[in-house]
């Protein structure tokens, strides 16, 4: 009995040690970013600064380095997220509510589209954008961002939409509501957590995307922060680590704020209690 207890203790300690190692792998880069942003002599080592300074933030808080790229990122990712969520809801609704023999093949096609690497389709997309005069345009990049995120967004939205009872819509239809009205006024409000998940997932995936805007945008004034961060790396391997860390903190702020703003929706459940009787 004592041997069995000791084995369980050993396994539990080994599991805890493994989890601590994994946690350290995630925490150490974050600690480096925070400490280096305040360190006047920052390098690649994780160390306590000899003195704290805000000079790194002063150096990057300029329109050319931070404000304009962040504004471009907000326009690109915010606009593309809005298009993605709206189109995903409209596409997921018939897939969730109407049964057809084409539903399953269509969903499998969507799932396959999510596995396509973005680098594999950028060459034909670039050629197409040049032909239709969408290259180096914000609205063209927004449309491609939305198109690249739409397959997985539809898949997620459809699964969340399946959890809303159809009886609620049937009652609205009886009162004369259209399918679009029942979607906007009944289904979407009840699947708020699902909409929040799709919104956060789409925005975060676009916010950190370097390759798409790097390929489709040519004018430096239109570059988002995900591309302009590359300017901190010099041609001869010289990197301003303190300024890079400070910029990284500022660059992460919008994503953190978005998560905080809708965290209640993410943590909440579907508000269906007592909605269906009998």
PDB file of C-alpha atoms in Angstrom:
ATOM      1  CA  UNK A   1       0.000   0.000   0.000  1.00  0.00           C
ATOM      2  CA  UNK A   2       2.848   2.336   0.887  1.00  0.00           C
ATOM      3  CA  UNK A   3       4.559   1.474  -2.404  1.00  0.00           C
ATOM      4  CA  UNK A   4       1.417   2.342  -4.374  1.00  0.00           C
ATOM      5  CA  UNK A   5       1.062   5.665  -2.543  1.00  0.00           C
ATOM      6  CA  UNK A   6       4.715   6.514  -3.190  1.00  0.00           C
ATOM      7  CA  UNK A   7       4.270   5.739  -6.908  1.00  0.00           C
ATOM      8  CA  UNK A   8       1.270   8.054  -7.090  1.00  0.00           C
ATOM      9  CA  UNK A   9       3.215  10.774  -5.315  1.00  0.00           C
ATOM     10  CA  UNK A  10       6.145  10.331  -7.698  1.00  0.00           C
ATOM     11  CA  UNK A  11       3.884  10.511 -10.744  1.00  0.00           C
ATOM     12  CA  UNK A  12       2.131  13.601  -9.395  1.00  0.00           C
ATOM     13  CA  UNK A  13       5.444  15.324  -8.735  1.00  0.00           C
ATOM     14  CA  UNK A  14       6.694  14.391 -12.207  1.00  0.00           C
ATOM     15  CA  UNK A  15       3.510  15.790 -13.759  1.00  0.00           C
ATOM     16  CA  UNK A  16       3.808  18.992 -11.735  1.00  0.00           C
ATOM     17  CA  UNK A  17       7.437  19.372 -12.761  1.00  0.00           C
ATOM     18  CA  UNK A  18       6.511  18.892 -16.418  1.00  0.00           C
ATOM     19  CA  UNK A  19       3.767  21.509 -16.152  1.00  0.00           C
ATOM     20  CA  UNK A  20       6.185  23.946 -14.509  1.00  0.00           C
ATOM     21  CA  UNK A  21       8.660  23.471 -17.362  1.00  0.00           C
ATOM     22  CA  UNK A  22       5.937  24.124 -19.941  1.00  0.00           C
ATOM     23  CA  UNK A  23       4.724  27.169 -17.998  1.00  0.00           C
ATOM     24  CA  UNK A  24       8.264  28.536 -17.805  1.00  0.00           C
ATOM     25  CA  UNK A  25       8.627  28.153 -21.577  1.00  0.00           C
ATOM     26  CA  UNK A  26       5.631  30.478 -22.008  1.00  0.00           C
ATOM     27  CA  UNK A  27       6.359  32.879 -19.157  1.00  0.00           C
ATOM     28  CA  UNK A  28      10.065  33.564 -19.769  1.00  0.00           C
ATOM     29  CA  UNK A  29       9.563  35.346 -23.130  1.00  0.00           C
ATOM     30  CA  UNK A  30       6.891  37.536 -21.541  1.00  0.00           C
ATOM     31  CA  UNK A  31       9.180  38.345 -18.623  1.00  0.00           C
ATOM     32  CA  UNK A  32      11.952  39.245 -21.066  1.00  0.00           C
ATOM     33  CA  UNK A  33       9.649  41.632 -22.959  1.00  0.00           C
ATOM     34  CA  UNK A  34       8.540  43.446 -19.797  1.00  0.00           C
ATOM     35  CA  UNK A  35      12.028  43.731 -18.287  1.00  0.00           C
ATOM     36  CA  UNK A  36      13.755  44.661 -21.549  1.00  0.00           C
ATOM     37  CA  UNK A  37      11.236  47.424 -22.248  1.00  0.00           C
ATOM     38  CA  UNK A  38      12.417  49.129 -19.043  1.00  0.00           C
ATOM     39  CA  UNK A  39      16.118  48.255 -19.374  1.00  0.00           C
ATOM     40  CA  UNK A  40      18.457  50.870 -20.913  1.00  0.00           C
ATOM     41  CA  UNK A  41      20.952  48.141 -21.794  1.00  0.00           C
ATOM     42  CA  UNK A  42      18.630  45.334 -22.855  1.00  0.00           C
ATOM     43  CA  UNK A  43      19.950  42.270 -24.652  1.00  0.00           C
ATOM     44  CA  UNK A  44      18.786  38.690 -25.199  1.00  0.00           C
ATOM     45  CA  UNK A  45      19.281  37.714 -21.568  1.00  0.00           C
ATOM     46  CA  UNK A  46      16.449  37.638 -19.046  1.00  0.00           C
ATOM     47  CA  UNK A  47      17.843  39.817 -16.274  1.00  0.00           C
ATOM     48  CA  UNK A  48      16.757  42.427 -13.772  1.00  0.00           C
ATOM     49  CA  UNK A  49      17.609  45.883 -15.178  1.00  0.00           C
ATOM     50  CA  UNK A  50      20.371  47.825 -13.423  1.00  0.00           C
ATOM     51  CA  UNK A  51      18.105  50.865 -13.688  1.00  0.00           C
ATOM     52  CA  UNK A  52      14.584  51.497 -14.909  1.00  0.00           C
ATOM     53  CA  UNK A  53      13.952  53.874 -17.789  1.00  0.00           C
ATOM     54  CA  UNK A  54      11.146  54.897 -20.133  1.00  0.00           C
ATOM     55  CA  UNK A  55      13.534  55.972 -22.897  1.00  0.00           C
ATOM     56  CA  UNK A  56      12.646  52.893 -24.957  1.00  0.00           C
ATOM     57  CA  UNK A  57       8.987  53.940 -24.996  1.00  0.00           C
ATOM     58  CA  UNK A  58       9.927  57.542 -25.791  1.00  0.00           C
ATOM     59  CA  UNK A  59      11.950  56.318 -28.772  1.00  0.00           C
ATOM     60  CA  UNK A  60       9.101  54.300 -30.311  1.00  0.00           C
ATOM     61  CA  UNK A  61       6.151  56.549 -29.480  1.00  0.00           C
ATOM     62  CA  UNK A  62       6.281  58.433 -32.763  1.00  0.00           C
ATOM     63  CA  UNK A  63       3.789  58.559 -35.655  1.00  0.00           C
ATOM     64  CA  UNK A  64       6.180  56.796 -38.045  1.00  0.00           C
ATOM     65  CA  UNK A  65       7.144  53.927 -35.721  1.00  0.00           C
ATOM     66  CA  UNK A  66       4.026  53.219 -33.673  1.00  0.00           C
ATOM     67  CA  UNK A  67       0.919  55.346 -34.163  1.00  0.00           C
ATOM     68  CA  UNK A  68       0.490  55.062 -37.936  1.00  0.00           C
ATOM     69  CA  UNK A  69       1.265  51.298 -38.104  1.00  0.00           C
ATOM     70  CA  UNK A  70      -1.080  50.600 -35.182  1.00  0.00           C
ATOM     71  CA  UNK A  71      -3.834  52.634 -36.825  1.00  0.00           C
ATOM     72  CA  UNK A  72      -3.307  50.717 -40.064  1.00  0.00           C
ATOM     73  CA  UNK A  73      -3.509  47.441 -38.137  1.00  0.00           C
ATOM     74  CA  UNK A  74      -6.738  48.506 -36.457  1.00  0.00           C
ATOM     75  CA  UNK A  75      -8.285  49.476 -39.792  1.00  0.00           C
ATOM     76  CA  UNK A  76      -7.197  46.266 -41.499  1.00  0.00           C
ATOM     77  CA  UNK A  77      -7.997  43.806 -38.730  1.00  0.00           C
ATOM     78  CA  UNK A  78     -11.079  45.605 -37.438  1.00  0.00           C
ATOM     79  CA  UNK A  79     -12.619  45.918 -40.894  1.00  0.00           C
ATOM     80  CA  UNK A  80     -11.741  42.348 -41.861  1.00  0.00           C
ATOM     81  CA  UNK A  81     -13.090  40.993 -38.563  1.00  0.00           C
ATOM     82  CA  UNK A  82     -16.392  42.808 -39.089  1.00  0.00           C
ATOM     83  CA  UNK A  83     -16.713  41.391 -42.620  1.00  0.00           C
ATOM     84  CA  UNK A  84     -15.754  37.918 -41.394  1.00  0.00           C
ATOM     85  CA  UNK A  85     -18.274  37.818 -38.535  1.00  0.00           C
ATOM     86  CA  UNK A  86     -21.155  39.131 -40.672  1.00  0.00           C
ATOM     87  CA  UNK A  87     -20.460  36.773 -43.583  1.00  0.00           C
ATOM     88  CA  UNK A  88     -19.868  33.812 -41.257  1.00  0.00           C
ATOM     89  CA  UNK A  89     -23.231  34.368 -39.544  1.00  0.00           C
ATOM     90  CA  UNK A  90     -25.070  34.637 -42.852  1.00  0.00           C
ATOM     91  CA  UNK A  91     -23.347  31.521 -44.214  1.00  0.00           C
ATOM     92  CA  UNK A  92     -23.699  29.439 -41.036  1.00  0.00           C
ATOM     93  CA  UNK A  93     -27.422  30.126 -40.622  1.00  0.00           C
ATOM     94  CA  UNK A  94     -28.708  28.036 -43.564  1.00  0.00           C
ATOM     95  CA  UNK A  95     -26.163  25.319 -42.792  1.00  0.00           C
ATOM     96  CA  UNK A  96     -27.505  25.094 -39.247  1.00  0.00           C
ATOM     97  CA  UNK A  97     -31.219  25.485 -39.914  1.00  0.00           C
ATOM     98  CA  UNK A  98     -31.872  23.776 -43.256  1.00  0.00           C
ATOM     99  CA  UNK A  99     -31.049  20.144 -43.995  1.00  0.00           C
ATOM    100  CA  UNK A 100     -29.635  19.267 -47.398  1.00  0.00           C
ATOM    101  CA  UNK A 101     -27.556  16.494 -48.871  1.00  0.00           C
ATOM    102  CA  UNK A 102     -24.984  19.153 -49.800  1.00  0.00           C
ATOM    103  CA  UNK A 103     -24.459  20.338 -46.213  1.00  0.00           C
ATOM    104  CA  UNK A 104     -21.890  17.727 -45.253  1.00  0.00           C
ATOM    105  CA  UNK A 105     -19.798  18.018 -48.478  1.00  0.00           C
ATOM    106  CA  UNK A 106     -19.860  21.800 -48.120  1.00  0.00           C
ATOM    107  CA  UNK A 107     -18.720  21.639 -44.491  1.00  0.00           C
ATOM    108  CA  UNK A 108     -15.955  19.184 -45.384  1.00  0.00           C
ATOM    109  CA  UNK A 109     -14.834  21.543 -48.144  1.00  0.00           C
ATOM    110  CA  UNK A 110     -14.744  24.387 -45.617  1.00  0.00           C
ATOM    111  CA  UNK A 111     -12.717  22.241 -43.225  1.00  0.00           C
ATOM    112  CA  UNK A 112     -10.283  21.420 -46.029  1.00  0.00           C
ATOM    113  CA  UNK A 113      -9.952  25.123 -46.863  1.00  0.00           C
ATOM    114  CA  UNK A 114      -8.830  25.845 -43.294  1.00  0.00           C
ATOM    115  CA  UNK A 115      -5.837  23.530 -43.735  1.00  0.00           C
ATOM    116  CA  UNK A 116      -4.469  25.274 -46.829  1.00  0.00           C
ATOM    117  CA  UNK A 117      -1.206  27.114 -46.039  1.00  0.00           C
ATOM    118  CA  UNK A 118      -1.448  30.803 -46.806  1.00  0.00           C
ATOM    119  CA  UNK A 119       1.909  30.759 -48.595  1.00  0.00           C
ATOM    120  CA  UNK A 120       0.575  28.247 -51.136  1.00  0.00           C
ATOM    121  CA  UNK A 121      -2.078  30.618 -52.456  1.00  0.00           C
ATOM    122  CA  UNK A 122      -0.311  33.975 -52.195  1.00  0.00           C
ATOM    123  CA  UNK A 123       1.300  33.789 -55.654  1.00  0.00           C
ATOM    124  CA  UNK A 124      -2.007  33.388 -57.569  1.00  0.00           C
ATOM    125  CA  UNK A 125      -3.672  35.872 -55.208  1.00  0.00           C
ATOM    126  CA  UNK A 126      -0.949  38.429 -55.889  1.00  0.00           C
ATOM    127  CA  UNK A 127      -1.339  37.958 -59.647  1.00  0.00           C
ATOM    128  CA  UNK A 128      -5.121  38.308 -59.328  1.00  0.00           C
ATOM    129  CA  UNK A 129      -4.834  41.472 -57.234  1.00  0.00           C
ATOM    130  CA  UNK A 130      -2.506  43.026 -59.794  1.00  0.00           C
ATOM    131  CA  UNK A 131      -4.950  42.210 -62.601  1.00  0.00           C
ATOM    132  CA  UNK A 132      -8.034  43.608 -60.811  1.00  0.00           C
ATOM    133  CA  UNK A 133      -6.122  46.637 -59.474  1.00  0.00           C
ATOM    134  CA  UNK A 134      -6.444  45.718 -55.795  1.00  0.00           C
ATOM    135  CA  UNK A 135      -2.741  45.552 -55.041  1.00  0.00           C
ATOM    136  CA  UNK A 136      -1.500  48.120 -52.510  1.00  0.00           C
ATOM    137  CA  UNK A 137      -5.044  48.943 -51.352  1.00  0.00           C
ATOM    138  CA  UNK A 138      -6.400  48.731 -47.826  1.00  0.00           C
ATOM    139  CA  UNK A 139      -9.840  47.500 -48.920  1.00  0.00           C
ATOM    140  CA  UNK A 140      -8.310  44.753 -51.064  1.00  0.00           C
ATOM    141  CA  UNK A 141      -6.199  43.521 -48.139  1.00  0.00           C
ATOM    142  CA  UNK A 142      -9.254  43.645 -45.859  1.00  0.00           C
ATOM    143  CA  UNK A 143     -11.213  41.476 -48.311  1.00  0.00           C
ATOM    144  CA  UNK A 144      -8.429  38.913 -48.528  1.00  0.00           C
ATOM    145  CA  UNK A 145      -7.974  38.869 -44.750  1.00  0.00           C
ATOM    146  CA  UNK A 146     -11.701  38.181 -44.376  1.00  0.00           C
ATOM    147  CA  UNK A 147     -11.673  35.505 -47.080  1.00  0.00           C
ATOM    148  CA  UNK A 148      -8.735  33.706 -45.464  1.00  0.00           C
ATOM    149  CA  UNK A 149     -10.447  33.582 -42.049  1.00  0.00           C
ATOM    150  CA  UNK A 150     -13.969  32.906 -43.292  1.00  0.00           C
ATOM    151  CA  UNK A 151     -13.831  29.074 -43.632  1.00  0.00           C
ATOM    152  CA  UNK A 152     -12.950  28.429 -39.992  1.00  0.00           C
ATOM    153  CA  UNK A 153     -15.252  31.232 -38.842  1.00  0.00           C
ATOM    154  CA  UNK A 154     -18.186  29.583 -40.652  1.00  0.00           C
ATOM    155  CA  UNK A 155     -17.320  26.235 -39.073  1.00  0.00           C
ATOM    156  CA  UNK A 156     -17.207  27.734 -35.581  1.00  0.00           C
ATOM    157  CA  UNK A 157     -20.321  29.853 -36.049  1.00  0.00           C
ATOM    158  CA  UNK A 158     -22.338  26.896 -37.334  1.00  0.00           C
ATOM    159  CA  UNK A 159     -21.434  24.748 -34.321  1.00  0.00           C
ATOM    160  CA  UNK A 160     -22.467  27.511 -31.910  1.00  0.00           C
ATOM    161  CA  UNK A 161     -25.644  28.192 -33.869  1.00  0.00           C
ATOM    162  CA  UNK A 162     -26.686  24.544 -33.569  1.00  0.00           C
ATOM    163  CA  UNK A 163     -27.077  25.116 -29.820  1.00  0.00           C
ATOM    164  CA  UNK A 164     -29.901  27.636 -30.262  1.00  0.00           C
ATOM    165  CA  UNK A 165     -33.323  25.872 -30.263  1.00  0.00           C
ATOM    166  CA  UNK A 166     -35.189  26.246 -33.519  1.00  0.00           C
ATOM    167  CA  UNK A 167     -38.486  26.487 -31.615  1.00  0.00           C
ATOM    168  CA  UNK A 168     -37.637  30.077 -30.679  1.00  0.00           C
ATOM    169  CA  UNK A 169     -37.404  31.039 -34.335  1.00  0.00           C
ATOM    170  CA  UNK A 170     -40.585  29.181 -35.217  1.00  0.00           C
ATOM    171  CA  UNK A 171     -42.430  31.282 -32.654  1.00  0.00           C
ATOM    172  CA  UNK A 172     -41.009  34.428 -34.245  1.00  0.00           C
ATOM    173  CA  UNK A 173     -41.962  33.207 -37.711  1.00  0.00           C
ATOM    174  CA  UNK A 174     -45.508  32.709 -36.474  1.00  0.00           C
ATOM    175  CA  UNK A 175     -45.548  36.379 -35.491  1.00  0.00           C
ATOM    176  CA  UNK A 176     -44.478  37.360 -39.008  1.00  0.00           C
ATOM    177  CA  UNK A 177     -40.703  37.683 -38.595  1.00  0.00           C
ATOM    178  CA  UNK A 178     -38.474  36.858 -41.548  1.00  0.00           C
ATOM    179  CA  UNK A 179     -35.474  34.524 -41.423  1.00  0.00           C
ATOM    180  CA  UNK A 180     -33.101  37.483 -41.370  1.00  0.00           C
ATOM    181  CA  UNK A 181     -35.010  39.132 -38.521  1.00  0.00           C
ATOM    182  CA  UNK A 182     -34.998  35.931 -36.469  1.00  0.00           C
ATOM    183  CA  UNK A 183     -31.252  35.573 -37.080  1.00  0.00           C
ATOM    184  CA  UNK A 184     -30.485  39.140 -35.975  1.00  0.00           C
ATOM    185  CA  UNK A 185     -32.972  39.451 -33.113  1.00  0.00           C
ATOM    186  CA  UNK A 186     -33.060  35.920 -31.680  1.00  0.00           C
ATOM    187  CA  UNK A 187     -30.222  33.634 -32.773  1.00  0.00           C
ATOM    188  CA  UNK A 188     -27.234  36.003 -32.600  1.00  0.00           C
ATOM    189  CA  UNK A 189     -28.133  37.528 -29.196  1.00  0.00           C
ATOM    190  CA  UNK A 190     -28.531  34.048 -27.714  1.00  0.00           C
ATOM    191  CA  UNK A 191     -25.211  32.812 -29.112  1.00  0.00           C
ATOM    192  CA  UNK A 192     -23.257  35.816 -27.832  1.00  0.00           C
ATOM    193  CA  UNK A 193     -20.346  33.688 -26.534  1.00  0.00           C
ATOM    194  CA  UNK A 194     -20.018  32.072 -29.965  1.00  0.00           C
ATOM    195  CA  UNK A 195     -19.912  35.432 -31.724  1.00  0.00           C
ATOM    196  CA  UNK A 196     -17.321  36.603 -29.187  1.00  0.00           C
ATOM    197  CA  UNK A 197     -15.134  33.561 -29.830  1.00  0.00           C
ATOM    198  CA  UNK A 198     -15.265  34.042 -33.599  1.00  0.00           C
ATOM    199  CA  UNK A 199     -14.521  37.758 -33.206  1.00  0.00           C
ATOM    200  CA  UNK A 200     -11.492  37.269 -30.943  1.00  0.00           C
ATOM    201  CA  UNK A 201     -10.120  34.352 -32.956  1.00  0.00           C
ATOM    202  CA  UNK A 202     -10.421  36.200 -36.274  1.00  0.00           C
ATOM    203  CA  UNK A 203      -8.956  39.450 -34.937  1.00  0.00           C
ATOM    204  CA  UNK A 204      -5.983  37.767 -33.248  1.00  0.00           C
ATOM    205  CA  UNK A 205      -5.131  35.674 -36.306  1.00  0.00           C
ATOM    206  CA  UNK A 206      -5.181  38.762 -38.527  1.00  0.00           C
ATOM    207  CA  UNK A 207      -3.369  40.976 -36.013  1.00  0.00           C
ATOM    208  CA  UNK A 208      -0.288  38.789 -36.000  1.00  0.00           C
ATOM    209  CA  UNK A 209      -0.240  38.108 -39.746  1.00  0.00           C
ATOM    210  CA  UNK A 210       2.967  39.357 -41.358  1.00  0.00           C
ATOM    211  CA  UNK A 211       2.990  37.670 -44.746  1.00  0.00           C
ATOM    212  CA  UNK A 212      -0.320  38.883 -46.234  1.00  0.00           C
ATOM    213  CA  UNK A 213       0.127  42.657 -45.746  1.00  0.00           C
ATOM    214  CA  UNK A 214       3.812  42.333 -46.621  1.00  0.00           C
ATOM    215  CA  UNK A 215       2.830  40.872 -50.003  1.00  0.00           C
ATOM    216  CA  UNK A 216      -0.280  42.907 -50.823  1.00  0.00           C
ATOM    217  CA  UNK A 217       0.729  46.360 -49.524  1.00  0.00           C
ATOM    218  CA  UNK A 218       3.601  48.278 -51.096  1.00  0.00           C
ATOM    219  CA  UNK A 219       3.342  51.804 -49.688  1.00  0.00           C
ATOM    220  CA  UNK A 220       5.229  52.194 -46.366  1.00  0.00           C
ATOM    221  CA  UNK A 221       2.538  54.512 -44.972  1.00  0.00           C
ATOM    222  CA  UNK A 222      -0.033  51.702 -45.266  1.00  0.00           C
ATOM    223  CA  UNK A 223       2.020  49.015 -43.546  1.00  0.00           C
ATOM    224  CA  UNK A 224       0.507  47.586 -40.321  1.00  0.00           C
ATOM    225  CA  UNK A 225       2.432  47.078 -37.106  1.00  0.00           C
ATOM    226  CA  UNK A 226       2.955  43.368 -37.845  1.00  0.00           C
ATOM    227  CA  UNK A 227       5.168  44.405 -40.782  1.00  0.00           C
ATOM    228  CA  UNK A 228       6.759  47.550 -39.364  1.00  0.00           C
ATOM    229  CA  UNK A 229       8.126  45.583 -36.401  1.00  0.00           C
ATOM    230  CA  UNK A 230      10.646  44.161 -38.851  1.00  0.00           C
ATOM    231  CA  UNK A 231      12.310  47.593 -38.974  1.00  0.00           C
ATOM    232  CA  UNK A 232      13.818  46.999 -35.525  1.00  0.00           C
ATOM    233  CA  UNK A 233      16.117  44.340 -36.989  1.00  0.00           C
ATOM    234  CA  UNK A 234      19.171  45.917 -38.587  1.00  0.00           C
ATOM    235  CA  UNK A 235      20.888  44.810 -41.782  1.00  0.00           C
ATOM    236  CA  UNK A 236      23.963  43.542 -39.898  1.00  0.00           C
ATOM    237  CA  UNK A 237      22.208  41.753 -37.077  1.00  0.00           C
ATOM    238  CA  UNK A 238      22.051  44.829 -34.860  1.00  0.00           C
ATOM    239  CA  UNK A 239      18.794  44.926 -32.918  1.00  0.00           C
ATOM    240  CA  UNK A 240      17.528  47.597 -30.542  1.00  0.00           C
ATOM    241  CA  UNK A 241      16.189  45.087 -28.030  1.00  0.00           C
ATOM    242  CA  UNK A 242      14.834  47.641 -25.603  1.00  0.00           C
ATOM    243  CA  UNK A 243      12.875  49.486 -28.275  1.00  0.00           C
ATOM    244  CA  UNK A 244      11.736  46.184 -29.764  1.00  0.00           C
ATOM    245  CA  UNK A 245      10.390  45.071 -26.369  1.00  0.00           C
ATOM    246  CA  UNK A 246       8.653  48.409 -25.810  1.00  0.00           C
ATOM    247  CA  UNK A 247       7.038  48.241 -29.241  1.00  0.00           C
ATOM    248  CA  UNK A 248       5.968  44.645 -28.586  1.00  0.00           C
ATOM    249  CA  UNK A 249       4.128  45.711 -25.431  1.00  0.00           C
ATOM    250  CA  UNK A 250       2.331  48.489 -27.294  1.00  0.00           C
ATOM    251  CA  UNK A 251       1.601  46.134 -30.187  1.00  0.00           C
ATOM    252  CA  UNK A 252      -0.012  43.589 -27.843  1.00  0.00           C
ATOM    253  CA  UNK A 253      -2.231  46.142 -26.090  1.00  0.00           C
ATOM    254  CA  UNK A 254      -5.183  46.179 -28.573  1.00  0.00           C
ATOM    255  CA  UNK A 255      -5.526  42.381 -28.478  1.00  0.00           C
ATOM    256  CA  UNK A 256      -5.463  42.346 -24.682  1.00  0.00           C
ATOM    257  CA  UNK A 257      -8.036  45.139 -24.515  1.00  0.00           C
ATOM    258  CA  UNK A 258     -10.316  43.304 -26.952  1.00  0.00           C
ATOM    259  CA  UNK A 259     -10.162  40.156 -24.847  1.00  0.00           C
ATOM    260  CA  UNK A 260     -10.859  42.084 -21.640  1.00  0.00           C
ATOM    261  CA  UNK A 261     -13.820  43.889 -23.189  1.00  0.00           C
ATOM    262  CA  UNK A 262     -15.596  40.709 -24.248  1.00  0.00           C
ATOM    263  CA  UNK A 263     -14.265  38.317 -21.600  1.00  0.00           C
ATOM    264  CA  UNK A 264     -17.671  38.245 -19.944  1.00  0.00           C
ATOM    265  CA  UNK A 265     -19.224  37.003 -23.155  1.00  0.00           C
ATOM    266  CA  UNK A 266     -16.504  34.390 -23.527  1.00  0.00           C
ATOM    267  CA  UNK A 267     -17.086  33.105 -20.011  1.00  0.00           C
ATOM    268  CA  UNK A 268     -20.855  33.151 -20.188  1.00  0.00           C
ATOM    269  CA  UNK A 269     -23.146  30.432 -21.362  1.00  0.00           C
ATOM    270  CA  UNK A 270     -26.026  30.563 -23.769  1.00  0.00           C
ATOM    271  CA  UNK A 271     -28.925  32.425 -22.224  1.00  0.00           C
ATOM    272  CA  UNK A 272     -31.525  29.781 -22.974  1.00  0.00           C
ATOM    273  CA  UNK A 273     -32.721  28.999 -19.483  1.00  0.00           C
ATOM    274  CA  UNK A 274     -36.506  29.072 -19.448  1.00  0.00           C
ATOM    275  CA  UNK A 275     -36.702  30.162 -23.086  1.00  0.00           C
ATOM    276  CA  UNK A 276     -38.382  26.975 -24.234  1.00  0.00           C
ATOM    277  CA  UNK A 277     -41.327  25.652 -22.247  1.00  0.00           C
ATOM    278  CA  UNK A 278     -43.343  22.553 -22.691  1.00  0.00           C
TER     279      UNK A 278
END
